[in-house]
JSON list of C-alpha atoms and ligand atoms in Angstrom, two decimals:
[
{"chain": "A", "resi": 1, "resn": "UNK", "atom": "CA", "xyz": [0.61, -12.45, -10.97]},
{"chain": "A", "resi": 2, "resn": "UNK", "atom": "CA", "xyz": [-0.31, -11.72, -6.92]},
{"chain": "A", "resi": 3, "resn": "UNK", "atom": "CA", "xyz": [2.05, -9.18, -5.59]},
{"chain": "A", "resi": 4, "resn": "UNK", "atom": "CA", "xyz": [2.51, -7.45, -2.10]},
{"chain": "A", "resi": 5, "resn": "UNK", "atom": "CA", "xyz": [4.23, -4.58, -1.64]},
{"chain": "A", "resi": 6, "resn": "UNK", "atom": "CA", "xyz": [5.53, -3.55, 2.04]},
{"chain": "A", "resi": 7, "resn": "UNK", "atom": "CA", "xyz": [7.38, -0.60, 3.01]},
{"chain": "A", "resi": 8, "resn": "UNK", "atom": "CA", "xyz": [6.75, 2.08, 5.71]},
{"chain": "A", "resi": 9, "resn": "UNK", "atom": "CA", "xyz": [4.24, 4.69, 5.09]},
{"chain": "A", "resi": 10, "resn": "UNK", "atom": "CA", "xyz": [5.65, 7.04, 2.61]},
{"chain": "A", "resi": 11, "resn": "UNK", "atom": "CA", "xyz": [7.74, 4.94, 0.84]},
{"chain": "A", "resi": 12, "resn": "UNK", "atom": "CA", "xyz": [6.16, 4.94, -2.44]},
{"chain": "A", "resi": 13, "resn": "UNK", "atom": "CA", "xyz": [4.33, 1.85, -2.63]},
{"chain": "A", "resi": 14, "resn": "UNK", "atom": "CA", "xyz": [0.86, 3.31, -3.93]},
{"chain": "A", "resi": 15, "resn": "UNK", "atom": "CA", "xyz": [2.53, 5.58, -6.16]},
{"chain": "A", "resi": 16, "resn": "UNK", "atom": "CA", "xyz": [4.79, 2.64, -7.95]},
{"chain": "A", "resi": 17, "resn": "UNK", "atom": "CA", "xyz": [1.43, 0.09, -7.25]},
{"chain": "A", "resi": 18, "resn": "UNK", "atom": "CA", "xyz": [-0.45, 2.25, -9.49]},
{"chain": "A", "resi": 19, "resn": "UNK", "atom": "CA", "xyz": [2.08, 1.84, -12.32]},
{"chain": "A", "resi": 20, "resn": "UNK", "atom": "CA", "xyz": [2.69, -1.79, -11.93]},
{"chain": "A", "resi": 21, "resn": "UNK", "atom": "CA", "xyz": [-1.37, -2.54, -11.99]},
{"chain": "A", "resi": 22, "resn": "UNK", "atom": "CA", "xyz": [-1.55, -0.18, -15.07]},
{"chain": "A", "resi": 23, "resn": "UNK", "atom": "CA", "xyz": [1.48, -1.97, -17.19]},
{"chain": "A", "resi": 24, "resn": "UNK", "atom": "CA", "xyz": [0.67, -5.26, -15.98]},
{"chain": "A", "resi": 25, "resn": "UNK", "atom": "CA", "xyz": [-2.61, -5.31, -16.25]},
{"chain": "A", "resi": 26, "resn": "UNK", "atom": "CA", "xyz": [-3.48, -6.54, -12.82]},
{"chain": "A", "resi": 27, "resn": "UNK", "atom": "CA", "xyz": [-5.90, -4.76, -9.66]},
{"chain": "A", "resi": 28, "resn": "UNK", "atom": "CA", "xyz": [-4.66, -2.75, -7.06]},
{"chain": "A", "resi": 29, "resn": "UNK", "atom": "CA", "xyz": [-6.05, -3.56, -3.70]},
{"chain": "A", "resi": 30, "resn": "UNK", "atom": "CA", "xyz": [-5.21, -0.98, -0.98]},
{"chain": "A", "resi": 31, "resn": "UNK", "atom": "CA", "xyz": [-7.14, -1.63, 2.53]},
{"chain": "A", "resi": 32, "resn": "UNK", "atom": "CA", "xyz": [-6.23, 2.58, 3.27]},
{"chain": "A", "resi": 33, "resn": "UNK", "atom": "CA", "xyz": [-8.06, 3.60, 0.06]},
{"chain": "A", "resi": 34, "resn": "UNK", "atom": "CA", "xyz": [-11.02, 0.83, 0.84]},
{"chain": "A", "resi": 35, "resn": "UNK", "atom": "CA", "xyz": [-11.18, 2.22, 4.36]},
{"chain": "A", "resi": 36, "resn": "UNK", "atom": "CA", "xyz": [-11.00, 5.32, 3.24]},
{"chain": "A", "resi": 37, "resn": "UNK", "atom": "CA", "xyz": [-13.72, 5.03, 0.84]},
{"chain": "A", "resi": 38, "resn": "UNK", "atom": "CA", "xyz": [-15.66, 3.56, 3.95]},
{"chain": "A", "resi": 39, "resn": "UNK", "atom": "CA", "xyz": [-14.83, 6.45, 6.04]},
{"chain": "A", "resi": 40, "resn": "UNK", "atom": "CA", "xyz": [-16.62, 8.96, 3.02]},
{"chain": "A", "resi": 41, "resn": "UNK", "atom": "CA", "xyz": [-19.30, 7.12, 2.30]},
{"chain": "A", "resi": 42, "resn": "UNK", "atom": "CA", "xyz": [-19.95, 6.61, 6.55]},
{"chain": "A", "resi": 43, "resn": "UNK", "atom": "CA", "xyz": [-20.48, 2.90, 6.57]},
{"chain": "A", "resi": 44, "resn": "UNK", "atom": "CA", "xyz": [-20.49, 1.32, 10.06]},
{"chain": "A", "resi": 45, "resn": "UNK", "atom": "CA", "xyz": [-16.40, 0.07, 9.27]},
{"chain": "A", "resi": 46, "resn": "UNK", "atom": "CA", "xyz": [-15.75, 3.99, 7.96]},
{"chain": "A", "resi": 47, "resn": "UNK", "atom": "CA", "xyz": [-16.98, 5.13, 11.69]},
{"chain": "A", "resi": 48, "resn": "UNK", "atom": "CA", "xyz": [-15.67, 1.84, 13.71]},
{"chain": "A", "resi": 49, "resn": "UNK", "atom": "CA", "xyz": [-11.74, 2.24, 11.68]},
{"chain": "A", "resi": 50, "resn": "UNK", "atom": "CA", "xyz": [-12.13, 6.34, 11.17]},
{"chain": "A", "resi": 51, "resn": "UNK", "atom": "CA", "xyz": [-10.28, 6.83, 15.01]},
{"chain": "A", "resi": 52, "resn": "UNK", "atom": "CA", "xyz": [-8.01, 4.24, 14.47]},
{"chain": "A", "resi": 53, "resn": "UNK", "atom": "CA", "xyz": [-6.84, 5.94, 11.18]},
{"chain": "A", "resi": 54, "resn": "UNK", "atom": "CA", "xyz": [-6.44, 9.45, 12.21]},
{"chain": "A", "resi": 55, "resn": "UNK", "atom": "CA", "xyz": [-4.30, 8.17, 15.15]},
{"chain": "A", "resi": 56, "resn": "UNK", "atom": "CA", "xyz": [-2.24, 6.42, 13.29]},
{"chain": "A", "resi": 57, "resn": "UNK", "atom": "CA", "xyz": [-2.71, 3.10, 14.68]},
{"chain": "A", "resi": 58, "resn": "UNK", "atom": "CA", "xyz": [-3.98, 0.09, 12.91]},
{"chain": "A", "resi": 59, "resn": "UNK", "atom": "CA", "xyz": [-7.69, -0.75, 12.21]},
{"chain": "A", "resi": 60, "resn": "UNK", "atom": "CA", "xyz": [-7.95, -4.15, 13.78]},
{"chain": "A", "resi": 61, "resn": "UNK", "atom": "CA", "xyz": [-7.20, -7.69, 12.70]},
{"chain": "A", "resi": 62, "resn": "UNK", "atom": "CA", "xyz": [-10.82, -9.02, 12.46]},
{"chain": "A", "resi": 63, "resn": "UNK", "atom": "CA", "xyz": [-12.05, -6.11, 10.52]},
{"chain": "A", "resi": 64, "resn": "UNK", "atom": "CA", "xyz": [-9.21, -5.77, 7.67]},
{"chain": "A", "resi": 65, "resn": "UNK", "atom": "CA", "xyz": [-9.23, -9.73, 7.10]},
{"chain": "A", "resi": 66, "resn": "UNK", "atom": "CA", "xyz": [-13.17, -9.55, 6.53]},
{"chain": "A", "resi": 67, "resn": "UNK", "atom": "CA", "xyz": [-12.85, -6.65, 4.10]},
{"chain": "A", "resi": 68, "resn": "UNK", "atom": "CA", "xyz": [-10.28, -8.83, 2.29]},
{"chain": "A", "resi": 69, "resn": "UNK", "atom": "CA", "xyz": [-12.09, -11.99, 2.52]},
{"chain": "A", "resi": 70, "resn": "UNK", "atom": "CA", "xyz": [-15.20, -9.95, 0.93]},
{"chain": "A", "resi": 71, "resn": "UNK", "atom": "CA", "xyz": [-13.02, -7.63, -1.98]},
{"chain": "A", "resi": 72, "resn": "UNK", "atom": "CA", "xyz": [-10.59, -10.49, -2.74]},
{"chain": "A", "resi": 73, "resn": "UNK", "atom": "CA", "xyz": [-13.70, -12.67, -4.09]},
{"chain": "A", "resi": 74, "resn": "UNK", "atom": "CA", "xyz": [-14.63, -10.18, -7.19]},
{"chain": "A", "resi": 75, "resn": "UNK", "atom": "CA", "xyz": [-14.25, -10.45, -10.23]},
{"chain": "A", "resi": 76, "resn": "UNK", "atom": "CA", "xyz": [-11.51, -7.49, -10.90]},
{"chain": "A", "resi": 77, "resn": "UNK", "atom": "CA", "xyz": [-9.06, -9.66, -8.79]},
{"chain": "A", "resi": 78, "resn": "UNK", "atom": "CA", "xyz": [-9.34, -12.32, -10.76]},
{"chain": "A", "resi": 79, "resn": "UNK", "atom": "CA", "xyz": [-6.61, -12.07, -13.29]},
{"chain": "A", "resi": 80, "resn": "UNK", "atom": "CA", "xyz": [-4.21, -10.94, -10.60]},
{"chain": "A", "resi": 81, "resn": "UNK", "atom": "CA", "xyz": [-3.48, -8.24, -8.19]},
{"chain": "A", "resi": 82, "resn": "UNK", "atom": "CA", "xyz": [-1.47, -6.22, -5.81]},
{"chain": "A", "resi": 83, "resn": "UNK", "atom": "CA", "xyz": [-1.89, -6.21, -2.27]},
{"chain": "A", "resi": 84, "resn": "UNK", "atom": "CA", "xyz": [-0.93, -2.43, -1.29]},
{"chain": "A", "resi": 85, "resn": "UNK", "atom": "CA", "xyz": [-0.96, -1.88, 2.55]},
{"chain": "A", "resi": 86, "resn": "UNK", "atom": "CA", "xyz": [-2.47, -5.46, 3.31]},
{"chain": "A", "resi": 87, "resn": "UNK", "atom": "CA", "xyz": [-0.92, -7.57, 5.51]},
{"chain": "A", "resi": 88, "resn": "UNK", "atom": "CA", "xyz": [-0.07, -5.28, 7.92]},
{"chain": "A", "resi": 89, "resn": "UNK", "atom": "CA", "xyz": [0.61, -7.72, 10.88]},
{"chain": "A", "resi": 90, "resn": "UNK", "atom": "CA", "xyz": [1.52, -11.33, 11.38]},
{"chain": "A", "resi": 91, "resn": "UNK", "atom": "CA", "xyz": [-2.06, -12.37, 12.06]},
{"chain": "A", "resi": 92, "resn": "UNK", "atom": "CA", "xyz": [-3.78, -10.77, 9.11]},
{"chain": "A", "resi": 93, "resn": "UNK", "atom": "CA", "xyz": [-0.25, -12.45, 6.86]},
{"chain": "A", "resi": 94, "resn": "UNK", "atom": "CA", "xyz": [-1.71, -15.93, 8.42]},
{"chain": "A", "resi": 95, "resn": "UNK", "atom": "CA", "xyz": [-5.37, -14.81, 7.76]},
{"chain": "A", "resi": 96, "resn": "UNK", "atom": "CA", "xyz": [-4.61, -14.05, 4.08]},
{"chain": "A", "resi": 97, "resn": "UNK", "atom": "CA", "xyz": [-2.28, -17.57, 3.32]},
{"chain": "A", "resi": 98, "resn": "UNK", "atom": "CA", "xyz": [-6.02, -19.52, 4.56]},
{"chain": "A", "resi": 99, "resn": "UNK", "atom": "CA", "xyz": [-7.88, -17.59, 2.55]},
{"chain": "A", "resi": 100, "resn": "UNK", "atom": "CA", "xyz": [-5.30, -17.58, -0.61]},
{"chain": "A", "resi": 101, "resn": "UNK", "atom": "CA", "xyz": [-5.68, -21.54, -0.21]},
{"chain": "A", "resi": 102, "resn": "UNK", "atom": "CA", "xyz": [-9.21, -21.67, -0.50]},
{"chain": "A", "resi": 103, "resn": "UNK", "atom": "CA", "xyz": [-9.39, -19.85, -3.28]},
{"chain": "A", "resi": 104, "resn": "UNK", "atom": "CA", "xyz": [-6.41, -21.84, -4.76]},
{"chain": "A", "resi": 105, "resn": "UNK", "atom": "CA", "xyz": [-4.08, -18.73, -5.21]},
{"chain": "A", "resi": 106, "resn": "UNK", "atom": "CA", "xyz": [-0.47, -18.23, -4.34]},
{"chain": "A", "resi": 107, "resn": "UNK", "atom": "CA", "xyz": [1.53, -14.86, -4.02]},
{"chain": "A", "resi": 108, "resn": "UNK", "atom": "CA", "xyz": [4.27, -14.45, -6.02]},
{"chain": "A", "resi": 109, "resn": "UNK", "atom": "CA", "xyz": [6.68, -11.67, -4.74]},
{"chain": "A", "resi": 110, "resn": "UNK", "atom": "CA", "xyz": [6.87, -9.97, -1.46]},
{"chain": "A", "resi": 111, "resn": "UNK", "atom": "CA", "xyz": [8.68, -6.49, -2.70]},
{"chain": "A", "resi": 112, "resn": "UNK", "atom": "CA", "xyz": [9.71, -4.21, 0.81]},
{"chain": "A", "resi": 113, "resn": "UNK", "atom": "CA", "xyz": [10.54, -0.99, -0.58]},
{"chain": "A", "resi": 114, "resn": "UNK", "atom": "CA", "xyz": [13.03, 1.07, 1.79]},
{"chain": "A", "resi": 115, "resn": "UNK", "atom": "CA", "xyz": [13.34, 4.35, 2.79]},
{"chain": "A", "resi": 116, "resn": "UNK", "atom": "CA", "xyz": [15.12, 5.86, 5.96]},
{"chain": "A", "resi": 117, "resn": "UNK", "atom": "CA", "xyz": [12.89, 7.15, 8.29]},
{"chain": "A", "resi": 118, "resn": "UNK", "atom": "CA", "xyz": [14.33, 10.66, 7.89]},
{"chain": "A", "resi": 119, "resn": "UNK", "atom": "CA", "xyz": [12.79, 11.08, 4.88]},
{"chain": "A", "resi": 120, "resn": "UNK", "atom": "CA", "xyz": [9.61, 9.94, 5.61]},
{"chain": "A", "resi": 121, "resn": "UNK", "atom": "CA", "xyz": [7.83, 12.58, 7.56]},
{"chain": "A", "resi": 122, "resn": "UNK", "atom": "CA", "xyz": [9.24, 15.24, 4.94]},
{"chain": "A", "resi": 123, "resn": "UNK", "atom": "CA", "xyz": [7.76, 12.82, 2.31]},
{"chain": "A", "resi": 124, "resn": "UNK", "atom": "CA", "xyz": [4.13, 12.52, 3.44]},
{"chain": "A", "resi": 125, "resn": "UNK", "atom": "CA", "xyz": [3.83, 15.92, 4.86]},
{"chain": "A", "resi": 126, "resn": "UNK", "atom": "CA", "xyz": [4.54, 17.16, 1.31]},
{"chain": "A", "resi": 127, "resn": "UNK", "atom": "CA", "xyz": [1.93, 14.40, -0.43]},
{"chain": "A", "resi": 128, "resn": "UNK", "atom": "CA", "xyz": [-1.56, 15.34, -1.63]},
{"chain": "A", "resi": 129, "resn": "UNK", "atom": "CA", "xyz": [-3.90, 13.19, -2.83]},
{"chain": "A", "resi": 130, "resn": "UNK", "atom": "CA", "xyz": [-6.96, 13.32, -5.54]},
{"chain": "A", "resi": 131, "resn": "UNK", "atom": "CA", "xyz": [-10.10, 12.53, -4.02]},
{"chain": "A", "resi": 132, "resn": "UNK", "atom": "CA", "xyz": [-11.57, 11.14, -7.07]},
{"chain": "A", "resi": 133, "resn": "UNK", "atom": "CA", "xyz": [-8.80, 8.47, -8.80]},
{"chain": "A", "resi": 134, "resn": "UNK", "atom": "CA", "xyz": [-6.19, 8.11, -5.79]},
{"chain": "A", "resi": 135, "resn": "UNK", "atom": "CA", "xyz": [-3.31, 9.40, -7.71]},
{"chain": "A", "resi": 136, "resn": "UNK", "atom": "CA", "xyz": [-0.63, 10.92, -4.91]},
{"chain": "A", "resi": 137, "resn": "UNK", "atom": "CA", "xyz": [1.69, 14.10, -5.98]},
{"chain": "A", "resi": 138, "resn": "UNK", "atom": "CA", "xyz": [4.44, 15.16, -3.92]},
{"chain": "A", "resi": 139, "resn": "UNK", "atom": "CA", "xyz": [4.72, 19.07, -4.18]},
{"chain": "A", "resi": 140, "resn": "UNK", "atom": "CA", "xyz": [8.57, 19.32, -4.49]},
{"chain": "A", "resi": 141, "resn": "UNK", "atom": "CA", "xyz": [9.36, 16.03, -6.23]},
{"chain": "A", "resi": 142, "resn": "UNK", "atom": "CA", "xyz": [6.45, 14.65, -8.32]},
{"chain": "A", "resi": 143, "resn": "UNK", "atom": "CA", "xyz": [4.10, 17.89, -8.10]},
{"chain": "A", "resi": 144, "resn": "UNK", "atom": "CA", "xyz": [0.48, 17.95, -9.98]},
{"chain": "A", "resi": 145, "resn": "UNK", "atom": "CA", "xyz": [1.14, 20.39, -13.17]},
{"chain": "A", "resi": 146, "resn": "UNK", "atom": "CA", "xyz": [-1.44, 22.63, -12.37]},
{"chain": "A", "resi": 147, "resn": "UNK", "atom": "CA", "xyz": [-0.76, 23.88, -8.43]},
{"chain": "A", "resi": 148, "resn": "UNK", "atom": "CA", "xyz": [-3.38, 21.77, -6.29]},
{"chain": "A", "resi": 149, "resn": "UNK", "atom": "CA", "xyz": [-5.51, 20.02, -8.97]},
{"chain": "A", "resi": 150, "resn": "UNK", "atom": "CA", "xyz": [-5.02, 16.56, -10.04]},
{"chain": "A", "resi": 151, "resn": "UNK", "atom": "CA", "xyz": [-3.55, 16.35, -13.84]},
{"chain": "A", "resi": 152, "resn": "UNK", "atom": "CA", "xyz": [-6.09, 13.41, -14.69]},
{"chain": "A", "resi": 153, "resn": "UNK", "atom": "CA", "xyz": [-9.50, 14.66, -13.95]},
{"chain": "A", "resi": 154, "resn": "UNK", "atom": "CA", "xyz": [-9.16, 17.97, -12.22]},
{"chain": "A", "resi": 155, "resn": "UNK", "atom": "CA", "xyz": [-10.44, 17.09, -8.54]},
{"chain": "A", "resi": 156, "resn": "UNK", "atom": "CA", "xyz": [-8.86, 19.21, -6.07]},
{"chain": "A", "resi": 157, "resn": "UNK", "atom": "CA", "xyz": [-6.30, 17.59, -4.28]},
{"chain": "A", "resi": 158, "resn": "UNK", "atom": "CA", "xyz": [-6.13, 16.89, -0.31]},
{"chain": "A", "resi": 159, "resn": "UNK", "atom": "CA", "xyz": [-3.30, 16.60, 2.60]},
{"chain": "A", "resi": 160, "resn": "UNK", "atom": "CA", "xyz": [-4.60, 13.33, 4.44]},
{"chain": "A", "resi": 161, "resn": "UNK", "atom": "CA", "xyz": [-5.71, 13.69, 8.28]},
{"chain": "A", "resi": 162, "resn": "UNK", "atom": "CA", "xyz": [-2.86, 11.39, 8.82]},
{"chain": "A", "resi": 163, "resn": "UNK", "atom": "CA", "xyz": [-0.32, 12.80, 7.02]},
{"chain": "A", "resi": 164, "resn": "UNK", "atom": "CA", "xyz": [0.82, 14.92, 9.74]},
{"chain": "A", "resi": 165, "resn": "UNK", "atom": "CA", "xyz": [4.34, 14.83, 12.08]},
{"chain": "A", "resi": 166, "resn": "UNK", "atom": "CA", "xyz": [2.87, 13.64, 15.13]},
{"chain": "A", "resi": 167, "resn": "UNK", "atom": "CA", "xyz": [0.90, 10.90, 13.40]},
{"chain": "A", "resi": 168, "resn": "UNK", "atom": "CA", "xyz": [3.30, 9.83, 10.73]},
{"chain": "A", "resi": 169, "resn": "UNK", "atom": "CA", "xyz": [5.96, 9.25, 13.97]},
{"chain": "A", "resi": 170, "resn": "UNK", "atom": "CA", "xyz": [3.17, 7.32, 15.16]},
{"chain": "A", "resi": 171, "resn": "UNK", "atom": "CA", "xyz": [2.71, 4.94, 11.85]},
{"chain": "A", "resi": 172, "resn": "UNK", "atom": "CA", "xyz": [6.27, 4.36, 11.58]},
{"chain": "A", "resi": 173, "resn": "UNK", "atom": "CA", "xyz": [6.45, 3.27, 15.03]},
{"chain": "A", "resi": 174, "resn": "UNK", "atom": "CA", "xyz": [3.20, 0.95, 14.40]},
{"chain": "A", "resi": 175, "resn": "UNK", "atom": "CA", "xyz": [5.01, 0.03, 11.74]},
{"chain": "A", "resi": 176, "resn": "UNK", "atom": "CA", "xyz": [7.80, -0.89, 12.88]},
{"chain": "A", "resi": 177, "resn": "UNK", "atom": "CA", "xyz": [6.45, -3.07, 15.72]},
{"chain": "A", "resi": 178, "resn": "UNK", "atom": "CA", "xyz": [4.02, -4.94, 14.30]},
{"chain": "A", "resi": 179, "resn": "UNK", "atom": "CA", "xyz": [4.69, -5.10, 10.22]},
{"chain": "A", "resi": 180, "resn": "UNK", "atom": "CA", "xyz": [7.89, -5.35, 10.00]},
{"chain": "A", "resi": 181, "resn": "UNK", "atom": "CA", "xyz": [7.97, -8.78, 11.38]},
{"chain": "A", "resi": 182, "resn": "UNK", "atom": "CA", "xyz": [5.53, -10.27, 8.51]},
{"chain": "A", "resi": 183, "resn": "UNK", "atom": "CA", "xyz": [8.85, -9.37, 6.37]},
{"chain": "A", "resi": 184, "resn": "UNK", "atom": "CA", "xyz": [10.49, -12.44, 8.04]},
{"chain": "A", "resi": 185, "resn": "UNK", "atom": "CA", "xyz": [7.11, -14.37, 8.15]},
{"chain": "A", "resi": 186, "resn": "UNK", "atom": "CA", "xyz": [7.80, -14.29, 3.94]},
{"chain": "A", "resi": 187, "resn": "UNK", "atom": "CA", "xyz": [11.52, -14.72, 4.00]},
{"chain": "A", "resi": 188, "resn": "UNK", "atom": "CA", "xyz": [10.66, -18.07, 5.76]},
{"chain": "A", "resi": 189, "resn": "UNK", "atom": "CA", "xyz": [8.63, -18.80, 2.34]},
{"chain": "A", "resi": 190, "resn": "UNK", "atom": "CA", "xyz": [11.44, -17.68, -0.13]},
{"chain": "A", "resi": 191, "resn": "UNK", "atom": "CA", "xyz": [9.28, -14.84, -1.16]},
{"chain": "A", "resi": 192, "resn": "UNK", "atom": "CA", "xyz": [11.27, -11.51, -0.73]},
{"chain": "A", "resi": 193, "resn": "UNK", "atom": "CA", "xyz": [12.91, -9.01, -2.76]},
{"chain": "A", "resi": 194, "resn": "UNK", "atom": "CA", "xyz": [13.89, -5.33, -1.06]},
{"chain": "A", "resi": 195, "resn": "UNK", "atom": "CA", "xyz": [14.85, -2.34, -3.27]},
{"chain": "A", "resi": 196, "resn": "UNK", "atom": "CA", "xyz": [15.60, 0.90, -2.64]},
{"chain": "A", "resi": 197, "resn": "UNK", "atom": "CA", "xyz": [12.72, 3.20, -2.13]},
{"chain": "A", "resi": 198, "resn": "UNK", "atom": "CA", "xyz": [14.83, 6.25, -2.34]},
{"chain": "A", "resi": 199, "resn": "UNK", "atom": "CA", "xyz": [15.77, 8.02, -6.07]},
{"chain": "A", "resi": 200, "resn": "UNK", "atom": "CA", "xyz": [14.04, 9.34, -8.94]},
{"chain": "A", "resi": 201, "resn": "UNK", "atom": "CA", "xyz": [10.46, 7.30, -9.39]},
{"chain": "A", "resi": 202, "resn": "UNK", "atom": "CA", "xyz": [11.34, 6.48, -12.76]},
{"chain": "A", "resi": 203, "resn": "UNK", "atom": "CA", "xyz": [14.38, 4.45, -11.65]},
{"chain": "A", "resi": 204, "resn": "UNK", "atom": "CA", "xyz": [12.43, 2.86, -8.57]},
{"chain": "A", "resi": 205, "resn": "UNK", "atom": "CA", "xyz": [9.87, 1.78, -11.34]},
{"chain": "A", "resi": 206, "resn": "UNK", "atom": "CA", "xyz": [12.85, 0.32, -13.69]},
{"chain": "A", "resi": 207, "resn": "UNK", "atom": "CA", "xyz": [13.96, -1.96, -10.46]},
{"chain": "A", "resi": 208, "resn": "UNK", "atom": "CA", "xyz": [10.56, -2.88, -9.52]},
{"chain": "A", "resi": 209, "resn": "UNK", "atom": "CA", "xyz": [10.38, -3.93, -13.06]},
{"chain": "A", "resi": 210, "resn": "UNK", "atom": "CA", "xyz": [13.63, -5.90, -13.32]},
{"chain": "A", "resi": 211, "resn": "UNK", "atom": "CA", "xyz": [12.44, -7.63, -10.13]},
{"chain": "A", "resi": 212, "resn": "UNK", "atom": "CA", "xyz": [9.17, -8.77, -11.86]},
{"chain": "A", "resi": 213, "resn": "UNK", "atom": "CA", "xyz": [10.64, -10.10, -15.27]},
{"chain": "A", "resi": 214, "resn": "UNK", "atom": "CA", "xyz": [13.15, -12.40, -13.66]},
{"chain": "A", "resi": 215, "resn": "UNK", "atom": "CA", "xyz": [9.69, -13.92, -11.11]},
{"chain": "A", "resi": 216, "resn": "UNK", "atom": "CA", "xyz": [9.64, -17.61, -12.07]},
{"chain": "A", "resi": 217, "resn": "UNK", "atom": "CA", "xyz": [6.36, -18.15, -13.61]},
{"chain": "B", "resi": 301, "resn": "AMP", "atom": "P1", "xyz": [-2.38, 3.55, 4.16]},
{"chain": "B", "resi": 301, "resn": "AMP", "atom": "O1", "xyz": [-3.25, 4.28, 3.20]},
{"chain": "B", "resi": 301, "resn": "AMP", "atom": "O2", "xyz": [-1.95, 2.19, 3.67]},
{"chain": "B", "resi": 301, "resn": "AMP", "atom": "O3", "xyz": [-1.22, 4.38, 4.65]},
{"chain": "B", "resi": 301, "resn": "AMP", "atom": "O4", "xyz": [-3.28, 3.26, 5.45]},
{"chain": "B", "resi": 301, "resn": "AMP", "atom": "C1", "xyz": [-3.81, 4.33, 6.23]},
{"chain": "B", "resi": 301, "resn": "AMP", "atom": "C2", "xyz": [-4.30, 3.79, 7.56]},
{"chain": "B", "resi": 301, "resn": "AMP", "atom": "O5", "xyz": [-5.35, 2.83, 7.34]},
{"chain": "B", "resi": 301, "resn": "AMP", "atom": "C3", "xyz": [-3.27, 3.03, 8.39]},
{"chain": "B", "resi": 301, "resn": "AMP", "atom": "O6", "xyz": [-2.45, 3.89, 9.16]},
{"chain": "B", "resi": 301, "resn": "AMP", "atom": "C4", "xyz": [-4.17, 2.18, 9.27]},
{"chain": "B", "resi": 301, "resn": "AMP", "atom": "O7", "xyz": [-4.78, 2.94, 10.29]},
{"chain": "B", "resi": 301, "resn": "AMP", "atom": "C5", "xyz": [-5.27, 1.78, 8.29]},
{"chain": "B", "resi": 301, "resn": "AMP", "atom": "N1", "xyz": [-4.95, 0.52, 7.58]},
{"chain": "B", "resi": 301, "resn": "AMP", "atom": "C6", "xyz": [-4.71, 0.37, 6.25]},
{"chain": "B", "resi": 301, "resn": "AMP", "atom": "N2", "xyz": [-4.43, -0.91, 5.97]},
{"chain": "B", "resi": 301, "resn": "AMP", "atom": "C7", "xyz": [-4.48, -1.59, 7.14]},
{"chain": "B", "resi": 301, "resn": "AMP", "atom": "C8", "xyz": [-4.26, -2.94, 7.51]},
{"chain": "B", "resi": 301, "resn": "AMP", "atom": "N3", "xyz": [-3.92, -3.86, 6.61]},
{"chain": "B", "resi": 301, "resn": "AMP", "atom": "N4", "xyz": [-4.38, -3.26, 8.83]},
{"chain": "B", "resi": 301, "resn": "AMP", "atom": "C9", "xyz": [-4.73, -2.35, 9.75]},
{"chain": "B", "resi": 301, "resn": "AMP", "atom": "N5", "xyz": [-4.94, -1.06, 9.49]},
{"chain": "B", "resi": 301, "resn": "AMP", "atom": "C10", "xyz": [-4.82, -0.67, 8.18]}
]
């Protein structure tokens, strides 16, 4: 099963992506968390996308589709995955449908996960992040059960550079303009589904689920 999940920035997608890959047994593949992972370990794409990030604008075309083209090949991906944050505009959707036919794969769902923008900014100025396994707390509505510390392994947890008003305005604005039309790109291909991204994650989860059992196989 290949999955993508769009939304806006805050909308929940790595929070439910995690959950999905865990039940279903398939690989989560978010270019933020690869380029983030860059950006610590202060490869030449960390330092070339690190700008581009903390603006809030999008790391361009020709470097996202080669860190796809590279990740997409190993092994993990393999029994099936979920694109989280990747394609991001109509050139890198085209980029990824040339490479998904070499390697002789097809997506299966497109889910867009909504949320008004109103809620956004509160969202991600209230996320933290672990450093060590990626899992994202919100304080007020899914907070970590002991106060800054990540309930899995312990690592303290960290607002993102980006997750901050003037820059989230700025995503959602990016986001608007230049991913939202990749939605229509895959309702030209039959391939999306929208839910609600607003309500208790438990619910959200239950949809996302529903979704995924009725997916002709
Ligand atoms: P995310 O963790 O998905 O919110 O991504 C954080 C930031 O990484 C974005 O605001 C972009 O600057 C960059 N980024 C992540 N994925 C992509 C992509 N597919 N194309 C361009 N930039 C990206």
């Amino acid at each position: 099963m290949n999955l993508i999940f769009l939304g806006p920035p805050g909308a929940g997608k790595g929070t439910q992506a995690q959950r999905i890959c865990w039940e279903y047994s398939i690989t989560q593949l978010s270019t933020g968390d690869l380029l983030r992972a860059h950006i610590s370990k202060g490869t030449n794409l960390g330092k070339e996308a690190e700008g581009y990030i903390n603006s809030g604008n999008l790391v361009p075309d020709e470097l996202i589709i080669a860190l796809i083209k590279e990740e997409l090949l190993l092994p993990q991906y393999k029994s099936g995955y979920l694109l989280d944050g990747f394609p991001r505009t109509v050139p890198q959707a085209i980029a990824l449908d040339k490479l998904l036919e070499e390697l002789q794969q097809s997506i299966d769902l497109v889910l867009v996960l909504e949320v008004p923008d109103e809620d956004i900014v509160e969202r991600l100025t209230a996320r933290r992040t672990c450093p060590t396994c990626g899992k994202v707390y919100h304080l007020v509505f899914n907070p970590p059960l002991s106060e800054g510390r990540c309930d899995l392994d312990g690592s303290e947890l960290f607002l993102r550079k980006d997750d901050n008003e003037e820059t989230v305005t700025k995503r959602l604005k990016v986001y608007k303009e230049q991913t939202m039309p990749i939605i229509n790109y895959y309702q030209q291909k039959d391939l999306v589904q929208t839910i609600n991204g607003v309500g208790r994650l438990e619910q959200i989860y239950k949809n996302i689920k529903n979704i995924l059992k009725n997916l002709k196989k």
